[in-house]
């Protein structure tokens, strides 16, 4: 299967630290590359991670606070400078159109026509583009400014069985025809796809940034193979989390548990916490969620879990 992994470019919240850059997350999904929430310093972090502007096929911005979007001008200008040939769709909250326009043309540069804006709005919408191997759904979150989370869903498919194909005499071009048409005739007998293959569930990736606890966060994460979610605070700052419409690690774990997530990636840590306290984020989330938990660190690579097995 093609490479599917999250490359973590930055993990701090409002203020970067010596160890944590402003936000930035690159999801490699086969030949697709989705850049989420490019904060300041994203270009440099991409360089350190071995990523090029040509790797980006889409950008998703959750909201227009600076730590999630001030890297946009540099990334867009790098796309122009490197003459990226393919379309790069950019999803962002339509309510922040004025901020998008400012960031899109923040300074003078030789512009590019490959940037295609896709503002999202309302109670939920689809931002999928032609040729993309997944569906992208955006749902509104509960923050101090309009904010959206994103859910990428790969369509369900089939896993062919070489032994069963051979048993039914399906060979060569007939294999792809069976997959395409669902049933074909072989040697005077009709063969159905289900006789030669097993259902292959599509993979799901969810991205939830600045928000208070809400049902939309759970819906975005429902059944996700990987959930990347903010966990700005620990329990000791729960009051601040509720006041500023953020999550604690415990709240993030609760959302993951309710949604049936497989892998929980915690990020967007407040600068107030020193390194020796970082283990508390995983510990507090684990009191709510009994699955695998990763505390994100800059330049880490986290593989999307292998497909669920059926049957």
PDB file of C-alpha atoms in Angstrom:
ATOM      1  CA  UNK A   1       0.000   0.000   0.000  1.00  0.00           C
ATOM      2  CA  UNK A   2       1.170   3.542  -0.681  1.00  0.00           C
ATOM      3  CA  UNK A   3       2.737   5.541   2.149  1.00  0.00           C
ATOM      4  CA  UNK A   4       0.247   7.155   4.513  1.00  0.00           C
ATOM      5  CA  UNK A   5       1.800   9.124   7.322  1.00  0.00           C
ATOM      6  CA  UNK A   6       1.561  12.350   9.271  1.00  0.00           C
ATOM      7  CA  UNK A   7       4.673  14.534   9.203  1.00  0.00           C
ATOM      8  CA  UNK A   8       4.521  16.883  12.178  1.00  0.00           C
ATOM      9  CA  UNK A   9       5.964  20.318  11.441  1.00  0.00           C
ATOM     10  CA  UNK A  10       4.925  22.221  14.568  1.00  0.00           C
ATOM     11  CA  UNK A  11       3.140  21.458  17.827  1.00  0.00           C
ATOM     12  CA  UNK A  12       2.966  24.605  19.961  1.00  0.00           C
ATOM     13  CA  UNK A  13      -0.101  26.754  20.465  1.00  0.00           C
ATOM     14  CA  UNK A  14      -0.115  30.582  20.447  1.00  0.00           C
ATOM     15  CA  UNK A  15       3.578  30.994  21.325  1.00  0.00           C
ATOM     16  CA  UNK A  16       6.375  28.856  19.851  1.00  0.00           C
ATOM     17  CA  UNK A  17       9.025  27.472  22.193  1.00  0.00           C
ATOM     18  CA  UNK A  18      12.594  26.312  21.748  1.00  0.00           C
ATOM     19  CA  UNK A  19      11.372  22.784  21.087  1.00  0.00           C
ATOM     20  CA  UNK A  20       7.992  23.407  19.503  1.00  0.00           C
ATOM     21  CA  UNK A  21       7.321  25.453  16.383  1.00  0.00           C
ATOM     22  CA  UNK A  22       3.971  27.012  15.561  1.00  0.00           C
ATOM     23  CA  UNK A  23       1.423  24.599  14.094  1.00  0.00           C
ATOM     24  CA  UNK A  24       1.974  22.718  10.859  1.00  0.00           C
ATOM     25  CA  UNK A  25       0.986  19.191   9.803  1.00  0.00           C
ATOM     26  CA  UNK A  26       1.592  17.419   6.506  1.00  0.00           C
ATOM     27  CA  UNK A  27      -0.466  14.327   5.709  1.00  0.00           C
ATOM     28  CA  UNK A  28       1.120  12.155   3.050  1.00  0.00           C
ATOM     29  CA  UNK A  29      -1.585  10.015   1.468  1.00  0.00           C
ATOM     30  CA  UNK A  30      -0.023   8.159  -1.438  1.00  0.00           C
ATOM     31  CA  UNK A  31       0.570  10.728  -4.158  1.00  0.00           C
ATOM     32  CA  UNK A  32      -1.464  13.358  -2.286  1.00  0.00           C
ATOM     33  CA  UNK A  33      -0.021  15.789   0.250  1.00  0.00           C
ATOM     34  CA  UNK A  34      -2.348  17.740   2.528  1.00  0.00           C
ATOM     35  CA  UNK A  35      -0.871  20.616   4.549  1.00  0.00           C
ATOM     36  CA  UNK A  36      -2.914  21.559   7.608  1.00  0.00           C
ATOM     37  CA  UNK A  37      -2.732  24.872   9.489  1.00  0.00           C
ATOM     38  CA  UNK A  38       0.633  26.277   8.361  1.00  0.00           C
ATOM     39  CA  UNK A  39       1.843  28.600  11.100  1.00  0.00           C
ATOM     40  CA  UNK A  40       4.993  30.720  11.098  1.00  0.00           C
ATOM     41  CA  UNK A  41       8.131  28.790  10.203  1.00  0.00           C
ATOM     42  CA  UNK A  42       6.330  26.124   8.175  1.00  0.00           C
ATOM     43  CA  UNK A  43       8.668  26.541   5.179  1.00  0.00           C
ATOM     44  CA  UNK A  44      11.733  25.917   7.310  1.00  0.00           C
ATOM     45  CA  UNK A  45      10.168  22.940   9.070  1.00  0.00           C
ATOM     46  CA  UNK A  46       9.265  21.457   5.693  1.00  0.00           C
ATOM     47  CA  UNK A  47      12.886  21.808   4.634  1.00  0.00           C
ATOM     48  CA  UNK A  48      14.047  20.019   7.780  1.00  0.00           C
ATOM     49  CA  UNK A  49      11.479  17.270   7.175  1.00  0.00           C
ATOM     50  CA  UNK A  50      12.569  16.769   3.556  1.00  0.00           C
ATOM     51  CA  UNK A  51       9.321  18.102   2.086  1.00  0.00           C
ATOM     52  CA  UNK A  52       9.086  20.261  -1.038  1.00  0.00           C
ATOM     53  CA  UNK A  53       6.432  22.675  -2.243  1.00  0.00           C
ATOM     54  CA  UNK A  54       5.655  20.237  -5.051  1.00  0.00           C
ATOM     55  CA  UNK A  55       4.569  17.680  -2.426  1.00  0.00           C
ATOM     56  CA  UNK A  56       1.592  19.865  -1.477  1.00  0.00           C
ATOM     57  CA  UNK A  57      -1.618  19.071  -3.351  1.00  0.00           C
ATOM     58  CA  UNK A  58      -4.037  20.656  -0.880  1.00  0.00           C
ATOM     59  CA  UNK A  59      -4.052  23.026   2.109  1.00  0.00           C
ATOM     60  CA  UNK A  60      -6.670  22.988   4.882  1.00  0.00           C
ATOM     61  CA  UNK A  61      -6.921  25.896   7.338  1.00  0.00           C
ATOM     62  CA  UNK A  62      -9.104  25.432  10.410  1.00  0.00           C
ATOM     63  CA  UNK A  63      -9.318  29.124  11.376  1.00  0.00           C
ATOM     64  CA  UNK A  64      -7.556  32.437  11.045  1.00  0.00           C
ATOM     65  CA  UNK A  65      -5.675  32.782  14.297  1.00  0.00           C
ATOM     66  CA  UNK A  66      -2.036  33.515  13.551  1.00  0.00           C
ATOM     67  CA  UNK A  67      -0.530  30.310  14.911  1.00  0.00           C
ATOM     68  CA  UNK A  68      -2.634  28.387  12.385  1.00  0.00           C
ATOM     69  CA  UNK A  69      -2.315  30.590   9.305  1.00  0.00           C
ATOM     70  CA  UNK A  70       0.584  33.056   9.327  1.00  0.00           C
ATOM     71  CA  UNK A  71       2.702  30.583   7.373  1.00  0.00           C
ATOM     72  CA  UNK A  72       0.295  30.749   4.428  1.00  0.00           C
ATOM     73  CA  UNK A  73       1.970  33.680   2.606  1.00  0.00           C
ATOM     74  CA  UNK A  74       5.359  31.988   2.611  1.00  0.00           C
ATOM     75  CA  UNK A  75       3.984  28.610   1.544  1.00  0.00           C
ATOM     76  CA  UNK A  76       1.946  30.127  -1.294  1.00  0.00           C
ATOM     77  CA  UNK A  77       4.874  32.205  -2.493  1.00  0.00           C
ATOM     78  CA  UNK A  78       7.091  29.122  -2.375  1.00  0.00           C
ATOM     79  CA  UNK A  79       4.535  27.241  -4.499  1.00  0.00           C
ATOM     80  CA  UNK A  80       4.745  30.116  -6.995  1.00  0.00           C
ATOM     81  CA  UNK A  81       8.539  30.347  -6.872  1.00  0.00           C
ATOM     82  CA  UNK A  82       8.986  26.610  -7.428  1.00  0.00           C
ATOM     83  CA  UNK A  83       6.457  26.673 -10.285  1.00  0.00           C
ATOM     84  CA  UNK A  84       4.345  23.875  -8.872  1.00  0.00           C
ATOM     85  CA  UNK A  85       2.443  22.617 -11.934  1.00  0.00           C
ATOM     86  CA  UNK A  86      -0.629  21.082 -10.318  1.00  0.00           C
ATOM     87  CA  UNK A  87      -3.679  22.684  -8.727  1.00  0.00           C
ATOM     88  CA  UNK A  88      -3.420  23.298  -4.983  1.00  0.00           C
ATOM     89  CA  UNK A  89      -6.865  23.628  -3.413  1.00  0.00           C
ATOM     90  CA  UNK A  90      -7.079  25.636  -0.210  1.00  0.00           C
ATOM     91  CA  UNK A  91     -10.003  25.043   2.162  1.00  0.00           C
ATOM     92  CA  UNK A  92     -10.643  27.672   4.861  1.00  0.00           C
ATOM     93  CA  UNK A  93     -13.603  29.168   6.768  1.00  0.00           C
ATOM     94  CA  UNK A  94     -15.504  31.394   4.355  1.00  0.00           C
ATOM     95  CA  UNK A  95     -16.344  33.737   7.223  1.00  0.00           C
ATOM     96  CA  UNK A  96     -12.650  34.672   7.290  1.00  0.00           C
ATOM     97  CA  UNK A  97     -12.510  35.663   3.612  1.00  0.00           C
ATOM     98  CA  UNK A  98     -10.912  39.028   4.403  1.00  0.00           C
ATOM     99  CA  UNK A  99      -8.046  37.307   6.212  1.00  0.00           C
ATOM    100  CA  UNK A 100      -7.605  34.822   3.370  1.00  0.00           C
ATOM    101  CA  UNK A 101      -7.277  37.670   0.876  1.00  0.00           C
ATOM    102  CA  UNK A 102      -4.732  39.479   3.020  1.00  0.00           C
ATOM    103  CA  UNK A 103      -2.621  36.364   3.500  1.00  0.00           C
ATOM    104  CA  UNK A 104      -2.962  35.256  -0.123  1.00  0.00           C
ATOM    105  CA  UNK A 105      -1.438  38.544  -1.332  1.00  0.00           C
ATOM    106  CA  UNK A 106       0.504  39.606   1.751  1.00  0.00           C
ATOM    107  CA  UNK A 107       3.507  40.901  -0.228  1.00  0.00           C
ATOM    108  CA  UNK A 108       4.644  41.432  -3.772  1.00  0.00           C
ATOM    109  CA  UNK A 109       5.678  38.289  -5.682  1.00  0.00           C
ATOM    110  CA  UNK A 110       5.349  36.632  -9.072  1.00  0.00           C
ATOM    111  CA  UNK A 111       1.947  35.071  -8.565  1.00  0.00           C
ATOM    112  CA  UNK A 112       0.679  31.644  -9.573  1.00  0.00           C
ATOM    113  CA  UNK A 113      -2.668  30.496 -10.903  1.00  0.00           C
ATOM    114  CA  UNK A 114      -2.543  27.019  -9.352  1.00  0.00           C
ATOM    115  CA  UNK A 115      -3.967  28.161  -5.998  1.00  0.00           C
ATOM    116  CA  UNK A 116      -7.697  27.387  -5.943  1.00  0.00           C
ATOM    117  CA  UNK A 117      -9.622  28.746  -2.922  1.00  0.00           C
ATOM    118  CA  UNK A 118     -12.393  26.568  -1.476  1.00  0.00           C
ATOM    119  CA  UNK A 119     -14.112  28.484   1.338  1.00  0.00           C
ATOM    120  CA  UNK A 120     -16.229  26.319   3.638  1.00  0.00           C
ATOM    121  CA  UNK A 121     -19.200  27.470   5.635  1.00  0.00           C
ATOM    122  CA  UNK A 122     -22.547  26.690   7.168  1.00  0.00           C
ATOM    123  CA  UNK A 123     -23.231  23.618   9.267  1.00  0.00           C
ATOM    124  CA  UNK A 124     -20.977  21.396   7.176  1.00  0.00           C
ATOM    125  CA  UNK A 125     -19.770  21.004   3.640  1.00  0.00           C
ATOM    126  CA  UNK A 126     -17.614  18.954   1.319  1.00  0.00           C
ATOM    127  CA  UNK A 127     -14.332  20.374   0.031  1.00  0.00           C
ATOM    128  CA  UNK A 128     -13.302  17.464  -2.181  1.00  0.00           C
ATOM    129  CA  UNK A 129     -11.556  18.188  -5.467  1.00  0.00           C
ATOM    130  CA  UNK A 130     -11.510  16.338  -8.774  1.00  0.00           C
ATOM    131  CA  UNK A 131      -9.084  13.434  -8.776  1.00  0.00           C
ATOM    132  CA  UNK A 132      -8.650  13.297  -5.013  1.00  0.00           C
ATOM    133  CA  UNK A 133      -8.818   9.740  -3.609  1.00  0.00           C
ATOM    134  CA  UNK A 134     -10.839  10.791  -0.582  1.00  0.00           C
ATOM    135  CA  UNK A 135     -13.831  12.856   0.439  1.00  0.00           C
ATOM    136  CA  UNK A 136     -13.162  15.866   2.682  1.00  0.00           C
ATOM    137  CA  UNK A 137     -15.914  16.986   5.030  1.00  0.00           C
ATOM    138  CA  UNK A 138     -15.681  20.202   7.052  1.00  0.00           C
ATOM    139  CA  UNK A 139     -17.739  20.751  10.204  1.00  0.00           C
ATOM    140  CA  UNK A 140     -17.895  23.876  12.396  1.00  0.00           C
ATOM    141  CA  UNK A 141     -16.211  23.738  15.791  1.00  0.00           C
ATOM    142  CA  UNK A 142     -16.736  25.798  18.953  1.00  0.00           C
ATOM    143  CA  UNK A 143     -14.054  28.465  19.157  1.00  0.00           C
ATOM    144  CA  UNK A 144     -13.778  32.230  19.619  1.00  0.00           C
ATOM    145  CA  UNK A 145     -13.655  32.790  15.833  1.00  0.00           C
ATOM    146  CA  UNK A 146     -15.217  30.731  13.007  1.00  0.00           C
ATOM    147  CA  UNK A 147     -13.336  27.425  12.961  1.00  0.00           C
ATOM    148  CA  UNK A 148     -13.771  24.149  11.083  1.00  0.00           C
ATOM    149  CA  UNK A 149     -12.396  20.667  11.527  1.00  0.00           C
ATOM    150  CA  UNK A 150     -11.713  18.317   8.625  1.00  0.00           C
ATOM    151  CA  UNK A 151     -12.457  14.650   8.011  1.00  0.00           C
ATOM    152  CA  UNK A 152     -10.854  12.714   5.130  1.00  0.00           C
ATOM    153  CA  UNK A 153     -12.621   9.500   4.130  1.00  0.00           C
ATOM    154  CA  UNK A 154     -11.359   6.990   1.598  1.00  0.00           C
ATOM    155  CA  UNK A 155     -14.156   5.093  -0.198  1.00  0.00           C
ATOM    156  CA  UNK A 156     -14.608   1.457   0.751  1.00  0.00           C
ATOM    157  CA  UNK A 157     -13.122  -0.979  -1.732  1.00  0.00           C
ATOM    158  CA  UNK A 158     -12.259  -4.650  -2.235  1.00  0.00           C
ATOM    159  CA  UNK A 159      -9.242  -6.825  -1.471  1.00  0.00           C
ATOM    160  CA  UNK A 160      -8.799  -9.385  -4.241  1.00  0.00           C
ATOM    161  CA  UNK A 161      -7.940 -12.991  -3.324  1.00  0.00           C
ATOM    162  CA  UNK A 162      -5.466 -14.551  -5.792  1.00  0.00           C
ATOM    163  CA  UNK A 163      -6.502 -18.054  -4.721  1.00  0.00           C
ATOM    164  CA  UNK A 164     -10.219 -17.419  -5.264  1.00  0.00           C
ATOM    165  CA  UNK A 165      -9.600 -15.620  -8.547  1.00  0.00           C
ATOM    166  CA  UNK A 166      -7.706 -18.653  -9.788  1.00  0.00           C
ATOM    167  CA  UNK A 167     -10.386 -21.011  -8.525  1.00  0.00           C
ATOM    168  CA  UNK A 168     -13.038 -19.150 -10.527  1.00  0.00           C
ATOM    169  CA  UNK A 169     -10.827 -18.801 -13.599  1.00  0.00           C
ATOM    170  CA  UNK A 170     -10.594 -15.011 -13.454  1.00  0.00           C
ATOM    171  CA  UNK A 171      -7.285 -13.946 -14.979  1.00  0.00           C
ATOM    172  CA  UNK A 172      -5.564 -11.034 -16.732  1.00  0.00           C
ATOM    173  CA  UNK A 173      -7.799  -8.123 -17.806  1.00  0.00           C
ATOM    174  CA  UNK A 174     -10.854  -9.908 -16.386  1.00  0.00           C
ATOM    175  CA  UNK A 175      -9.625  -9.121 -12.852  1.00  0.00           C
ATOM    176  CA  UNK A 176      -9.931  -5.357 -13.327  1.00  0.00           C
ATOM    177  CA  UNK A 177     -13.189  -5.844 -15.248  1.00  0.00           C
ATOM    178  CA  UNK A 178     -14.647  -7.809 -12.348  1.00  0.00           C
ATOM    179  CA  UNK A 179     -13.579  -5.097  -9.936  1.00  0.00           C
ATOM    180  CA  UNK A 180     -15.113  -2.420 -12.153  1.00  0.00           C
ATOM    181  CA  UNK A 181     -18.360  -4.148 -13.114  1.00  0.00           C
ATOM    182  CA  UNK A 182     -19.085  -6.249 -10.039  1.00  0.00           C
ATOM    183  CA  UNK A 183     -19.837  -9.457 -11.957  1.00  0.00           C
ATOM    184  CA  UNK A 184     -18.634 -11.009 -15.209  1.00  0.00           C
ATOM    185  CA  UNK A 185     -19.140 -14.219 -17.184  1.00  0.00           C
ATOM    186  CA  UNK A 186     -16.258 -16.697 -17.220  1.00  0.00           C
ATOM    187  CA  UNK A 187     -16.487 -19.938 -19.218  1.00  0.00           C
ATOM    188  CA  UNK A 188     -20.268 -19.694 -19.375  1.00  0.00           C
ATOM    189  CA  UNK A 189     -20.673 -19.030 -15.643  1.00  0.00           C
ATOM    190  CA  UNK A 190     -21.371 -15.745 -13.898  1.00  0.00           C
ATOM    191  CA  UNK A 191     -18.786 -14.803 -11.271  1.00  0.00           C
ATOM    192  CA  UNK A 192     -19.579 -12.140  -8.652  1.00  0.00           C
ATOM    193  CA  UNK A 193     -16.954  -9.872  -7.130  1.00  0.00           C
ATOM    194  CA  UNK A 194     -17.803 -11.081  -3.613  1.00  0.00           C
ATOM    195  CA  UNK A 195     -16.774 -14.616  -4.651  1.00  0.00           C
ATOM    196  CA  UNK A 196     -13.218 -13.447  -5.378  1.00  0.00           C
ATOM    197  CA  UNK A 197     -12.660 -10.575  -2.953  1.00  0.00           C
ATOM    198  CA  UNK A 198     -13.275  -9.339   0.586  1.00  0.00           C
ATOM    199  CA  UNK A 199     -14.591  -5.884   1.521  1.00  0.00           C
ATOM    200  CA  UNK A 200     -11.776  -3.405   2.221  1.00  0.00           C
ATOM    201  CA  UNK A 201     -12.875  -0.570   4.488  1.00  0.00           C
ATOM    202  CA  UNK A 202     -11.596   2.864   3.504  1.00  0.00           C
ATOM    203  CA  UNK A 203      -9.322   4.687   5.921  1.00  0.00           C
ATOM    204  CA  UNK A 204     -10.399   7.789   7.834  1.00  0.00           C
ATOM    205  CA  UNK A 205      -8.284  10.720   9.062  1.00  0.00           C
ATOM    206  CA  UNK A 206      -9.657  13.493  11.292  1.00  0.00           C
ATOM    207  CA  UNK A 207      -8.149  16.871  12.151  1.00  0.00           C
ATOM    208  CA  UNK A 208      -9.629  18.867  15.039  1.00  0.00           C
ATOM    209  CA  UNK A 209      -7.957  22.032  16.230  1.00  0.00           C
ATOM    210  CA  UNK A 210      -9.031  24.914  18.471  1.00  0.00           C
ATOM    211  CA  UNK A 211     -12.427  24.119  19.962  1.00  0.00           C
ATOM    212  CA  UNK A 212     -14.364  23.490  23.113  1.00  0.00           C
ATOM    213  CA  UNK A 213     -15.990  20.112  23.588  1.00  0.00           C
ATOM    214  CA  UNK A 214     -18.797  19.733  21.048  1.00  0.00           C
ATOM    215  CA  UNK A 215     -20.695  17.079  19.114  1.00  0.00           C
ATOM    216  CA  UNK A 216     -19.131  18.157  15.811  1.00  0.00           C
ATOM    217  CA  UNK A 217     -15.680  17.189  17.103  1.00  0.00           C
ATOM    218  CA  UNK A 218     -17.007  13.710  17.871  1.00  0.00           C
ATOM    219  CA  UNK A 219     -18.635  13.429  14.445  1.00  0.00           C
ATOM    220  CA  UNK A 220     -15.447  14.469  12.682  1.00  0.00           C
ATOM    221  CA  UNK A 221     -13.532  11.790  14.587  1.00  0.00           C
ATOM    222  CA  UNK A 222     -16.143   9.014  14.284  1.00  0.00           C
ATOM    223  CA  UNK A 223     -14.328   5.721  13.547  1.00  0.00           C
ATOM    224  CA  UNK A 224     -11.136   7.528  12.513  1.00  0.00           C
ATOM    225  CA  UNK A 225      -7.964   5.511  12.026  1.00  0.00           C
ATOM    226  CA  UNK A 226      -6.055   8.613  13.158  1.00  0.00           C
ATOM    227  CA  UNK A 227      -7.331  11.660  15.037  1.00  0.00           C
ATOM    228  CA  UNK A 228      -5.040  14.693  15.322  1.00  0.00           C
ATOM    229  CA  UNK A 229      -6.479  16.950  17.999  1.00  0.00           C
ATOM    230  CA  UNK A 230      -5.526  19.936  20.083  1.00  0.00           C
ATOM    231  CA  UNK A 231      -4.827  19.361  23.780  1.00  0.00           C
ATOM    232  CA  UNK A 232      -3.731  22.818  24.825  1.00  0.00           C
ATOM    233  CA  UNK A 233      -4.091  22.369  28.588  1.00  0.00           C
ATOM    234  CA  UNK A 234      -3.833  19.906  31.449  1.00  0.00           C
ATOM    235  CA  UNK A 235      -6.532  19.370  34.080  1.00  0.00           C
ATOM    236  CA  UNK A 236      -5.055  22.109  36.273  1.00  0.00           C
ATOM    237  CA  UNK A 237      -6.019  24.684  33.619  1.00  0.00           C
ATOM    238  CA  UNK A 238      -9.478  23.309  32.794  1.00  0.00           C
ATOM    239  CA  UNK A 239     -11.039  26.659  33.653  1.00  0.00           C
ATOM    240  CA  UNK A 240      -8.852  28.375  31.044  1.00  0.00           C
ATOM    241  CA  UNK A 241      -9.721  25.702  28.480  1.00  0.00           C
ATOM    242  CA  UNK A 242     -13.432  26.344  28.931  1.00  0.00           C
ATOM    243  CA  UNK A 243     -13.005  30.119  29.002  1.00  0.00           C
ATOM    244  CA  UNK A 244     -10.959  30.243  25.785  1.00  0.00           C
ATOM    245  CA  UNK A 245     -12.800  27.358  24.067  1.00  0.00           C
ATOM    246  CA  UNK A 246      -9.905  24.952  23.967  1.00  0.00           C
ATOM    247  CA  UNK A 247      -9.446  21.339  25.006  1.00  0.00           C
ATOM    248  CA  UNK A 248      -7.545  19.701  27.810  1.00  0.00           C
ATOM    249  CA  UNK A 249      -5.802  16.402  27.166  1.00  0.00           C
ATOM    250  CA  UNK A 250      -8.565  14.696  29.126  1.00  0.00           C
ATOM    251  CA  UNK A 251     -11.260  16.283  26.934  1.00  0.00           C
ATOM    252  CA  UNK A 252      -9.372  15.174  23.816  1.00  0.00           C
ATOM    253  CA  UNK A 253      -9.247  11.629  25.199  1.00  0.00           C
ATOM    254  CA  UNK A 254     -12.966  11.752  25.913  1.00  0.00           C
ATOM    255  CA  UNK A 255     -13.738  12.797  22.334  1.00  0.00           C
ATOM    256  CA  UNK A 256     -11.526   9.980  20.994  1.00  0.00           C
ATOM    257  CA  UNK A 257     -13.263   7.419  23.218  1.00  0.00           C
ATOM    258  CA  UNK A 258     -16.752   8.521  22.204  1.00  0.00           C
ATOM    259  CA  UNK A 259     -15.792   8.476  18.523  1.00  0.00           C
ATOM    260  CA  UNK A 260     -14.134   5.042  18.550  1.00  0.00           C
ATOM    261  CA  UNK A 261     -10.787   6.328  17.296  1.00  0.00           C
ATOM    262  CA  UNK A 262      -7.895   3.924  16.706  1.00  0.00           C
ATOM    263  CA  UNK A 263      -4.907   6.281  17.124  1.00  0.00           C
ATOM    264  CA  UNK A 264      -5.010   9.570  19.047  1.00  0.00           C
ATOM    265  CA  UNK A 265      -2.360  12.216  18.316  1.00  0.00           C
ATOM    266  CA  UNK A 266      -2.228  15.046  20.882  1.00  0.00           C
ATOM    267  CA  UNK A 267      -0.776  18.397  19.860  1.00  0.00           C
ATOM    268  CA  UNK A 268      -1.085  22.228  20.183  1.00  0.00           C
ATOM    269  CA  UNK A 269       0.465  22.403  23.656  1.00  0.00           C
ATOM    270  CA  UNK A 270       0.500  25.626  25.654  1.00  0.00           C
ATOM    271  CA  UNK A 271       3.940  27.142  26.113  1.00  0.00           C
ATOM    272  CA  UNK A 272       3.360  27.207  29.878  1.00  0.00           C
ATOM    273  CA  UNK A 273       4.314  23.521  30.251  1.00  0.00           C
ATOM    274  CA  UNK A 274       7.940  22.512  30.634  1.00  0.00           C
ATOM    275  CA  UNK A 275       9.241  19.321  29.043  1.00  0.00           C
ATOM    276  CA  UNK A 276       9.096  17.323  32.278  1.00  0.00           C
ATOM    277  CA  UNK A 277       5.297  17.734  32.406  1.00  0.00           C
ATOM    278  CA  UNK A 278       4.603  16.480  28.900  1.00  0.00           C
ATOM    279  CA  UNK A 279       3.975  12.921  30.069  1.00  0.00           C
ATOM    280  CA  UNK A 280       0.933  14.206  31.928  1.00  0.00           C
ATOM    281  CA  UNK A 281      -0.832  14.904  28.622  1.00  0.00           C
ATOM    282  CA  UNK A 282      -0.756  11.234  27.649  1.00  0.00           C
ATOM    283  CA  UNK A 283      -1.583  10.093  31.181  1.00  0.00           C
ATOM    284  CA  UNK A 284      -4.655  12.317  31.485  1.00  0.00           C
ATOM    285  CA  UNK A 285      -5.935  11.445  28.004  1.00  0.00           C
ATOM    286  CA  UNK A 286      -5.411   7.742  28.781  1.00  0.00           C
ATOM    287  CA  UNK A 287      -7.800   7.975  31.746  1.00  0.00           C
ATOM    288  CA  UNK A 288     -10.569   8.551  29.171  1.00  0.00           C
ATOM    289  CA  UNK A 289      -9.259   6.675  26.097  1.00  0.00           C
ATOM    290  CA  UNK A 290      -7.797   3.170  26.163  1.00  0.00           C
ATOM    291  CA  UNK A 291      -6.391   3.145  22.612  1.00  0.00           C
ATOM    292  CA  UNK A 292      -2.966   4.126  21.364  1.00  0.00           C
ATOM    293  CA  UNK A 293      -1.906   7.699  22.165  1.00  0.00           C
ATOM    294  CA  UNK A 294       0.982   9.679  20.653  1.00  0.00           C
ATOM    295  CA  UNK A 295       2.147  13.032  21.988  1.00  0.00           C
ATOM    296  CA  UNK A 296       3.243  14.915  18.880  1.00  0.00           C
ATOM    297  CA  UNK A 297       6.763  16.328  18.646  1.00  0.00           C
ATOM    298  CA  UNK A 298       8.205  18.523  15.906  1.00  0.00           C
ATOM    299  CA  UNK A 299       9.504  16.573  12.895  1.00  0.00           C
ATOM    300  CA  UNK A 300       8.072  13.262  14.084  1.00  0.00           C
ATOM    301  CA  UNK A 301       6.510  10.971  11.488  1.00  0.00           C
ATOM    302  CA  UNK A 302       3.474   8.986  12.564  1.00  0.00           C
ATOM    303  CA  UNK A 303       2.162   6.242  10.288  1.00  0.00           C
ATOM    304  CA  UNK A 304      -1.569   5.969   9.680  1.00  0.00           C
ATOM    305  CA  UNK A 305      -2.523   2.583  11.190  1.00  0.00           C
ATOM    306  CA  UNK A 306      -2.885  -0.306   8.729  1.00  0.00           C
ATOM    307  CA  UNK A 307      -6.346  -0.945   7.378  1.00  0.00           C
ATOM    308  CA  UNK A 308      -8.861  -2.674   9.599  1.00  0.00           C
ATOM    309  CA  UNK A 309      -9.240  -6.324   8.732  1.00  0.00           C
ATOM    310  CA  UNK A 310     -12.697  -7.685   7.963  1.00  0.00           C
ATOM    311  CA  UNK A 311     -13.977 -11.209   8.245  1.00  0.00           C
TER     312      UNK A 311
END
